[in-house]
Structures are given as structure tokens and as C-alpha cells.
Amino acid sequence: MTETTGYSGGGFVHVKNPHLDSMEEDILYHLDLGTKTHNLPAMFGDIKFVCVGGSPNRMRAFAQFMRRELGLAGAGEELPDICAGSDRYAMYRAGPVLSISHGMGIPSISIMLHELIKLLHHAKCRDVTIIRIGTSGGLGIEAGSVVITDTAVDSSFQPRFEQVVLGEVVVRSTELDKDLAEELLACSREIADFPTLIGHTMCTYDFYEGQGRLDGALCSFSSEKKLEYLRRAYDAGVRNIEMESTAFAALCGLCGLKAAVVCVALLDRLEGDQIRASHEVLWEYQQRPQRLIAAFIRQRLGLG
Ligand code: R2B
Ligand code: URA
């Protein structure tokens, strides 16, 4: 069974679940928010940009950075974690920007996105742009390069996300918003002192064997086989590898959200498996997608 991409009538988030309407209350358990306990339209109705990324600390730093970039009052102060009652995910706000962590891997980001998308729906948000800012392994590109994903592909280089529903495999499209990717690339040309490119992003279920690494606790293939696989991925247009983009693209696409994936490459996987750069270098690399997205948001808000 294949599902097609959704549309967003009137710019609203488009949940595709008839059961939601008949629920008296919706508890967003992993976010520690709910329709009866919180006034979601008042809290979130004016959100226009949602940025998601793996680590809670990084997403707090991003929200703090965005407060400074947008010239918001109290920019230097500690930010409260909106999901403080749950230790699964962290959520911060900077004006019209929401910054949320999603943990590592498809199951973790899927749970967060189901609840986030319902949150945006309950809050009656309109015209929301959602961007994953993350880290990745590069493929044939210099460490520190930023990849804007045009298509998220699975480990067979196909633009699909397979979700098992009631024991059946449902295949979902992983198309992302092409215009948004181009807008981000144009933005990078203006600000970036680092290489930025558009390419396919391969999403895997594992960091080690799943990404062809030789340095996990298990490995049953040779260095030659690994390189042959990674070169085939490169020839199919893959420029970086991470662990969430197909699920992110599928869920956001079906719910009518304009979505982008922007990840920095921490290393070139054609040159090795271990991430050897220092903490300082890695910290600076991780700021690159944040700087690009800050410039993009400033531009969209007419501050650029
Ligand atoms: C990138 O980095 C994490 C693994 O180190 C994973 O969440 C991803 O997609
Ligand atoms: N994240 C990944 O998923 N893979 C890498 O190689 C680096 C970061």
C-alpha cells in the first residue's frame, strides 16, 4: 500500500486521523502537554518555524541563539523547557520559533513528530515550516560541509519510508519541499563561510552495521564491501547519511508541513568510520546548520 503526500488547506496542519475528532481530550504524553491541561492555541498558535534536532542541549542552544538573532527581550536569560515534566524530549521557544529535540533514530523522532504535529493542529497553527537540523556522516564531501536534502532515501537508495501498520508494510513517499531546499541554498550563498550543497540523504536504522561501519561490536563484511556499498550510494546521489530523514519527510509530507533537512557532515565516510574531530571542532560544525537556519528565518521575517 502506498500513501501520497498531503496538502494543507488554508495553511493548517493536516492530521489524517478521523478518531482524533471524537476524543474528548488528547494527552501528548511524551511532551507532557495536553488539550485539557494546556491552552495550546494561546501557547503555540503563533508558531511559524519549528526546528528539530537530536540533542536536547543543542536545541536549547539553538533557541538561545535564535533569541539573540531575532533581538528578543531577555536574550541572555535561561530558557524554560516547555516539556520539563517529561524527560523524553526538550522544547524551547524563541518568538515564532519552536526548537525541539527528537533523540536518535526513526522510532524516537516518529513519536515526537506524531505529538508535535497534533500539537500544531490543536494550536491551530498556520503556514508552519519545519526543519530538521542535525549531524550526519558525509559521502565524498569535506567534513564540516552542510547538506540540504533534496530527497531522503532508504538504505537501498529508494525515496521511501516503510512503516508497519497492523502487521502490513505501508510505503510512504519521502519527498521534501524542493523550493524550500533551493531557498535555503540561496541563503547559504549569502552567509556561509562553509561549503553547502544539495543532495540525497540516506537514512538508516543503525549507526554501525546499518551505515556500513567496520568499527561496531559486530561486523560481517570486508573493508572492500563497505567501500563498494558507499560508492554505490554516492553514485545514486547520496551525499550524507543519518538516521531520521525518511520518517521525518514522510510524516511531515503527509500532514502538509513544508519540511527541510539540513545536516552538517562530521566526517567523510569514504575516509573512515570514527569521528575523530575535537569537541571544539564538532561544536563549531554543529553550529553551521543553526547559522544557516537563523539567516533563513531572519530573511523570512524581513530582518535579513
Ligand atoms: C545523526 O547523528 C545521530 C547518530 O550519531 C543520529 O541521530 C543522526 O541522525
Ligand atoms: N550521524 C550519523 O548518523 N552518522 C554519522 O556518520 C555521523 C553522524
Short mmCIF file of C-alpha atoms and ligand atoms in Angstrom, two decimals:
data_model
loop_
_atom_site.label_atom_id
_atom_site.label_comp_id
_atom_site.label_asym_id
_atom_site.label_seq_id
_atom_site.Cartn_x
_atom_site.Cartn_y
_atom_site.Cartn_z
CA MET A 1 0.00 0.00 0.00
CA THR A 2 1.35 3.44 -0.92
CA GLU A 3 0.22 6.72 0.60
CA THR A 4 0.51 10.05 -1.14
CA THR A 5 1.66 13.42 0.13
CA GLY A 6 -0.89 15.56 1.98
CA TYR A 7 -1.97 19.13 1.36
CA SER A 8 -2.52 21.88 3.85
CA GLY A 9 -5.88 23.54 3.23
CA GLY A 10 -5.64 27.17 4.42
CA GLY A 11 -2.11 26.56 5.62
CA PHE A 12 -3.33 24.49 8.56
CA VAL A 13 -1.56 21.34 9.68
CA HIS A 14 -3.41 18.40 8.23
CA VAL A 15 -3.76 15.50 10.65
CA LYS A 16 -5.08 12.41 8.90
CA ASN A 17 -6.86 10.62 11.71
CA PRO A 18 -10.67 10.59 11.96
CA HIS A 19 -10.51 9.29 15.56
CA LEU A 20 -8.98 12.49 16.88
CA ASP A 21 -12.23 14.45 16.43
CA SER A 22 -14.14 12.17 18.76
CA MET A 23 -11.58 12.33 21.56
CA GLU A 24 -12.63 14.49 24.48
CA GLU A 25 -9.04 15.08 25.48
CA ASP A 26 -5.71 14.47 23.76
CA ILE A 27 -2.78 13.82 26.07
CA LEU A 28 0.57 14.36 24.34
CA TYR A 29 2.24 12.02 26.77
CA HIS A 30 5.89 12.28 25.74
CA LEU A 31 5.73 16.09 25.61
CA ASP A 32 3.83 16.35 28.91
CA LEU A 33 1.22 18.60 27.25
CA GLY A 34 -2.50 18.10 26.65
CA THR A 35 -5.62 19.73 25.27
CA LYS A 36 -7.31 19.95 28.69
CA THR A 37 -4.30 20.82 30.82
CA HIS A 38 -2.85 23.46 28.49
CA ASN A 39 -4.24 26.24 26.32
CA LEU A 40 -2.39 25.08 23.20
CA PRO A 41 -3.69 27.84 20.84
CA ALA A 42 -2.54 30.51 23.33
CA MET A 43 0.80 28.82 23.91
CA PHE A 44 1.66 27.90 20.31
CA GLY A 45 -0.86 29.46 17.87
CA ASP A 46 1.66 31.99 16.51
CA ILE A 47 4.49 29.49 15.85
CA LYS A 48 5.74 29.74 12.24
CA PHE A 49 9.03 27.82 12.33
CA VAL A 50 9.71 24.52 14.02
CA CYS A 51 13.29 23.29 14.25
CA VAL A 52 14.01 19.77 15.41
CA GLY A 53 17.32 18.10 16.18
CA GLY A 54 18.63 15.11 18.08
CA SER A 55 20.14 16.55 21.22
CA PRO A 56 18.28 18.47 23.96
CA ASN A 57 21.33 20.66 24.71
CA ARG A 58 21.81 21.56 21.08
CA MET A 59 18.15 22.51 20.71
CA ARG A 60 18.33 24.70 23.82
CA ALA A 61 21.45 26.37 22.44
CA PHE A 62 19.63 26.89 19.15
CA ALA A 63 16.66 28.56 20.87
CA GLN A 64 19.02 30.83 22.80
CA PHE A 65 20.87 31.67 19.59
CA MET A 66 17.55 32.43 17.85
CA ARG A 67 16.51 34.77 20.67
CA ARG A 68 19.68 36.78 20.09
CA GLU A 69 19.30 36.66 16.29
CA LEU A 70 15.72 37.90 16.50
CA GLY A 71 16.62 40.60 19.02
CA LEU A 72 14.13 39.29 21.57
CA ALA A 73 13.94 40.61 25.11
CA GLY A 74 15.72 38.52 27.76
CA ALA A 75 18.01 37.03 25.11
CA GLY A 76 20.74 36.22 27.65
CA GLU A 77 18.46 34.55 30.19
CA GLU A 78 17.91 30.83 30.87
CA LEU A 79 15.11 29.39 28.77
CA PRO A 80 12.42 27.23 30.35
CA ASP A 81 11.94 23.73 28.92
CA ILE A 82 8.27 23.60 27.89
CA CYS A 83 8.37 19.79 28.21
CA ALA A 84 10.15 19.85 31.60
CA GLY A 85 7.58 17.40 33.01
CA SER A 86 8.81 14.74 30.59
CA ASP A 87 12.45 13.71 30.31
CA ARG A 88 11.96 12.26 26.82
CA TYR A 89 12.17 15.44 24.76
CA ALA A 90 13.03 19.09 25.38
CA MET A 91 11.20 22.05 23.84
CA TYR A 92 12.12 25.75 23.82
CA ARG A 93 10.58 28.83 22.27
CA ALA A 94 12.16 31.91 20.70
CA GLY A 95 9.42 34.20 19.36
CA PRO A 96 7.78 32.42 16.41
CA VAL A 97 10.39 29.64 16.52
CA LEU A 98 9.92 26.36 18.37
CA SER A 99 13.03 24.25 19.00
CA ILE A 100 12.55 20.59 19.97
CA SER A 101 14.82 17.60 20.47
CA HIS A 102 13.91 14.25 18.91
CA GLY A 103 16.53 11.81 20.16
CA MET A 104 18.27 9.32 17.89
CA GLY A 105 16.65 7.20 15.22
CA ILE A 106 13.31 6.73 13.48
CA PRO A 107 11.27 5.35 16.41
CA SER A 108 12.29 8.30 18.59
CA ILE A 109 11.63 11.02 16.00
CA SER A 110 8.34 9.36 14.96
CA ILE A 111 6.87 9.52 18.45
CA MET A 112 7.92 13.14 18.84
CA LEU A 113 6.53 14.09 15.41
CA HIS A 114 3.13 12.46 15.99
CA GLU A 115 2.73 14.52 19.14
CA LEU A 116 4.26 17.69 17.70
CA ILE A 117 2.04 17.57 14.60
CA LYS A 118 -1.06 17.08 16.78
CA LEU A 119 0.16 19.96 18.95
CA LEU A 120 0.40 22.25 15.90
CA HIS A 121 -3.06 21.07 14.82
CA HIS A 122 -4.69 21.62 18.23
CA ALA A 123 -2.97 25.03 18.46
CA LYS A 124 -4.45 25.96 15.02
CA CYS A 125 -1.02 26.96 13.72
CA ARG A 126 -0.89 28.11 10.09
CA ASP A 127 1.85 28.15 7.45
CA VAL A 128 4.41 26.36 9.55
CA THR A 129 7.83 25.50 8.11
CA ILE A 130 9.62 22.63 9.82
CA ILE A 131 13.35 21.96 9.55
CA ARG A 132 15.49 19.16 10.93
CA ILE A 133 18.94 20.49 11.80
CA GLY A 134 21.32 17.67 12.51
CA THR A 135 24.59 15.85 12.15
CA SER A 136 25.48 13.19 9.62
CA GLY A 137 28.28 11.26 8.00
CA GLY A 138 29.31 12.81 4.69
CA LEU A 139 29.87 10.85 1.49
CA GLY A 140 32.63 12.16 -0.76
CA ILE A 141 32.35 15.62 0.79
CA GLU A 142 34.63 17.56 3.11
CA ALA A 143 33.98 17.29 6.86
CA GLY A 144 32.07 20.37 8.02
CA SER A 145 30.07 20.63 4.77
CA VAL A 146 26.36 21.27 5.18
CA VAL A 147 23.96 19.14 3.12
CA ILE A 148 20.45 20.36 2.31
CA THR A 149 18.44 17.25 1.48
CA ASP A 150 16.51 17.17 -1.77
CA THR A 151 15.31 13.59 -1.27
CA ALA A 152 15.59 11.30 1.73
CA VAL A 153 16.32 7.72 0.66
CA ASP A 154 16.41 4.41 2.48
CA SER A 155 19.40 2.06 2.70
CA SER A 156 18.57 0.74 -0.80
CA PHE A 157 18.71 4.34 -2.09
CA GLN A 158 14.92 4.42 -2.67
CA PRO A 159 12.85 7.52 -1.82
CA ARG A 160 10.52 5.63 0.52
CA PHE A 161 9.74 5.07 4.17
CA GLU A 162 8.25 1.74 5.18
CA GLN A 163 6.04 1.72 8.27
CA VAL A 164 4.50 -1.49 9.56
CA VAL A 165 0.81 -0.83 10.39
CA LEU A 166 -1.27 -3.71 11.81
CA GLY A 167 1.36 -6.10 10.51
CA GLU A 168 1.33 -4.75 6.95
CA VAL A 169 4.06 -2.68 5.35
CA VAL A 170 2.81 0.77 4.33
CA VAL A 171 5.11 2.61 1.91
CA ARG A 172 5.27 6.38 2.24
CA SER A 173 6.89 8.98 -0.02
CA THR A 174 9.89 10.85 1.37
CA GLU A 175 9.70 13.88 -0.89
CA LEU A 176 10.75 17.18 0.66
CA ASP A 177 9.87 20.72 -0.39
CA LYS A 178 12.12 21.50 -3.39
CA ASP A 179 11.50 25.27 -3.29
CA LEU A 180 12.40 25.38 0.39
CA ALA A 181 15.65 23.48 -0.30
CA GLU A 182 16.53 25.98 -3.05
CA GLU A 183 15.66 28.93 -0.80
CA LEU A 184 17.97 27.53 1.87
CA LEU A 185 20.76 27.01 -0.65
CA ALA A 186 20.39 30.61 -1.88
CA CYS A 187 20.52 31.76 1.73
CA SER A 188 23.71 29.78 2.33
CA ARG A 189 25.36 31.55 -0.61
CA GLU A 190 24.91 34.85 1.21
CA ILE A 191 26.14 33.92 4.66
CA ALA A 192 28.14 30.76 4.57
CA ASP A 193 31.85 30.53 5.18
CA PHE A 194 31.46 26.75 4.85
CA PRO A 195 30.59 24.51 1.87
CA THR A 196 26.85 23.91 1.43
CA LEU A 197 25.30 21.63 -1.17
CA ILE A 198 22.05 19.94 -2.10
CA GLY A 199 22.00 16.14 -2.29
CA HIS A 200 20.22 12.96 -1.32
CA THR A 201 20.37 11.92 2.32
CA MET A 202 20.41 8.23 3.20
CA CYS A 203 18.53 7.31 6.36
CA THR A 204 19.43 4.09 8.17
CA TYR A 205 18.15 2.15 11.20
CA ASP A 206 21.59 1.90 12.77
CA PHE A 207 24.80 3.90 13.15
CA TYR A 208 27.22 0.94 12.86
CA GLU A 209 26.39 -2.04 10.61
CA GLY A 210 23.45 -0.10 9.12
CA GLN A 211 25.83 2.61 7.87
CA GLY A 212 28.50 0.16 6.70
CA ARG A 213 30.88 0.85 9.60
CA LEU A 214 33.74 -1.51 10.34
CA ASP A 215 34.06 -0.39 13.98
CA GLY A 216 30.89 -1.69 15.69
CA ALA A 217 30.62 -4.60 18.12
CA LEU A 218 29.50 -6.69 15.15
CA CYS A 219 30.76 -6.59 11.57
CA SER A 220 30.49 -9.35 8.99
CA PHE A 221 31.75 -7.55 5.88
CA SER A 222 35.13 -6.54 4.47
CA SER A 223 36.52 -3.06 4.01
CA GLU A 224 36.19 -3.59 0.22
CA LYS A 225 32.47 -4.48 0.52
CA LYS A 226 31.89 -1.43 2.71
CA LEU A 227 33.52 0.90 0.18
CA GLU A 228 31.70 -0.72 -2.71
CA TYR A 229 28.36 -0.04 -0.91
CA LEU A 230 29.23 3.55 -0.01
CA ARG A 231 30.41 4.23 -3.58
CA ARG A 232 27.12 2.85 -4.93
CA ALA A 233 25.30 5.20 -2.54
CA TYR A 234 27.43 8.10 -3.81
CA ASP A 235 26.66 7.17 -7.44
CA ALA A 236 22.93 7.13 -6.56
CA GLY A 237 23.27 10.77 -5.44
CA VAL A 238 23.67 10.23 -1.69
CA ARG A 239 25.87 12.90 -0.08
CA ASN A 240 25.24 12.19 3.60
CA ILE A 241 23.94 9.51 5.96
CA GLU A 242 21.85 9.92 9.10
CA MET A 243 19.04 8.21 10.99
CA GLU A 244 15.78 10.19 10.86
CA SER A 245 15.20 11.89 7.50
CA THR A 246 12.90 9.36 5.77
CA ALA A 247 10.43 9.20 8.68
CA PHE A 248 10.62 12.99 9.09
CA ALA A 249 9.97 13.62 5.38
CA ALA A 250 7.13 11.07 5.23
CA LEU A 251 5.24 12.26 8.31
CA CYS A 252 5.63 15.97 7.60
CA GLY A 253 4.74 15.49 3.92
CA LEU A 254 1.55 13.58 4.73
CA CYS A 255 0.48 16.25 7.22
CA GLY A 256 1.02 19.12 4.78
CA LEU A 257 4.01 20.68 6.50
CA LYS A 258 6.70 22.28 4.36
CA ALA A 259 9.80 20.44 5.50
CA ALA A 260 13.57 20.55 5.04
CA VAL A 261 16.54 18.60 6.36
CA VAL A 262 19.84 20.41 6.88
CA CYS A 263 22.71 18.38 8.33
CA VAL A 264 26.39 19.00 8.78
CA ALA A 265 28.80 16.18 7.89
CA LEU A 266 31.07 15.29 10.81
CA LEU A 267 33.43 13.24 8.63
CA ASP A 268 33.77 11.81 5.13
CA ARG A 269 32.73 8.16 5.34
CA LEU A 270 34.87 7.33 2.30
CA GLU A 271 37.86 8.16 4.52
CA GLY A 272 36.90 6.46 7.78
CA ASP A 273 34.33 5.46 10.36
CA GLN A 274 35.37 7.02 13.66
CA ILE A 275 34.56 10.62 14.46
CA ARG A 276 37.97 11.99 15.42
CA ALA A 277 37.48 15.76 15.34
CA SER A 278 37.89 17.60 18.67
CA HIS A 279 34.92 18.74 20.74
CA GLU A 280 35.63 22.34 19.72
CA VAL A 281 35.63 21.48 16.02
CA LEU A 282 32.47 19.35 16.36
CA TRP A 283 30.72 22.13 18.30
CA GLU A 284 31.55 24.63 15.55
CA TYR A 285 30.36 22.16 12.87
CA GLN A 286 27.04 21.74 14.68
CA GLN A 287 26.53 25.49 14.68
CA ARG A 288 26.66 25.63 10.89
CA PRO A 289 23.11 24.36 10.19
CA GLN A 290 21.90 26.62 13.03
CA ARG A 291 23.56 29.68 11.48
CA LEU A 292 22.05 28.87 8.09
CA ILE A 293 18.56 28.41 9.55
CA ALA A 294 18.87 31.60 11.62
CA ALA A 295 19.73 33.54 8.44
CA PHE A 296 16.80 31.91 6.63
CA ILE A 297 14.32 32.74 9.42
CA ARG A 298 15.62 36.31 9.68
CA GLN A 299 15.19 36.68 5.93
CA ARG A 300 11.65 35.23 6.02
CA LEU A 301 10.77 37.66 8.83
CA GLY A 302 12.18 40.61 6.88
CA LEU A 303 15.11 41.08 9.26
CA GLY A 304 17.79 39.75 6.89
C1 R2B B 1 22.85 11.76 13.33
O1 R2B B 1 23.58 11.62 14.44
C2 R2B B 1 22.99 10.64 15.30
C3 R2B B 1 23.92 9.46 15.45
O2 R2B B 1 25.16 9.86 15.94
C4 R2B B 1 21.68 10.31 14.67
O3 R2B B 1 20.58 10.81 15.40
C5 R2B B 1 21.73 11.03 13.40
O4 R2B B 1 20.73 11.02 12.53
N1 URA B 2 25.36 10.69 12.39
C1 URA B 2 25.18 9.57 11.68
O1 URA B 2 24.08 9.02 11.65
N2 URA B 2 26.24 9.04 11.03
C2 URA B 2 27.45 9.60 11.08
O2 URA B 2 28.39 9.06 10.48
C3 URA B 2 27.64 10.78 11.82
C4 URA B 2 26.55 11.30 12.48
#
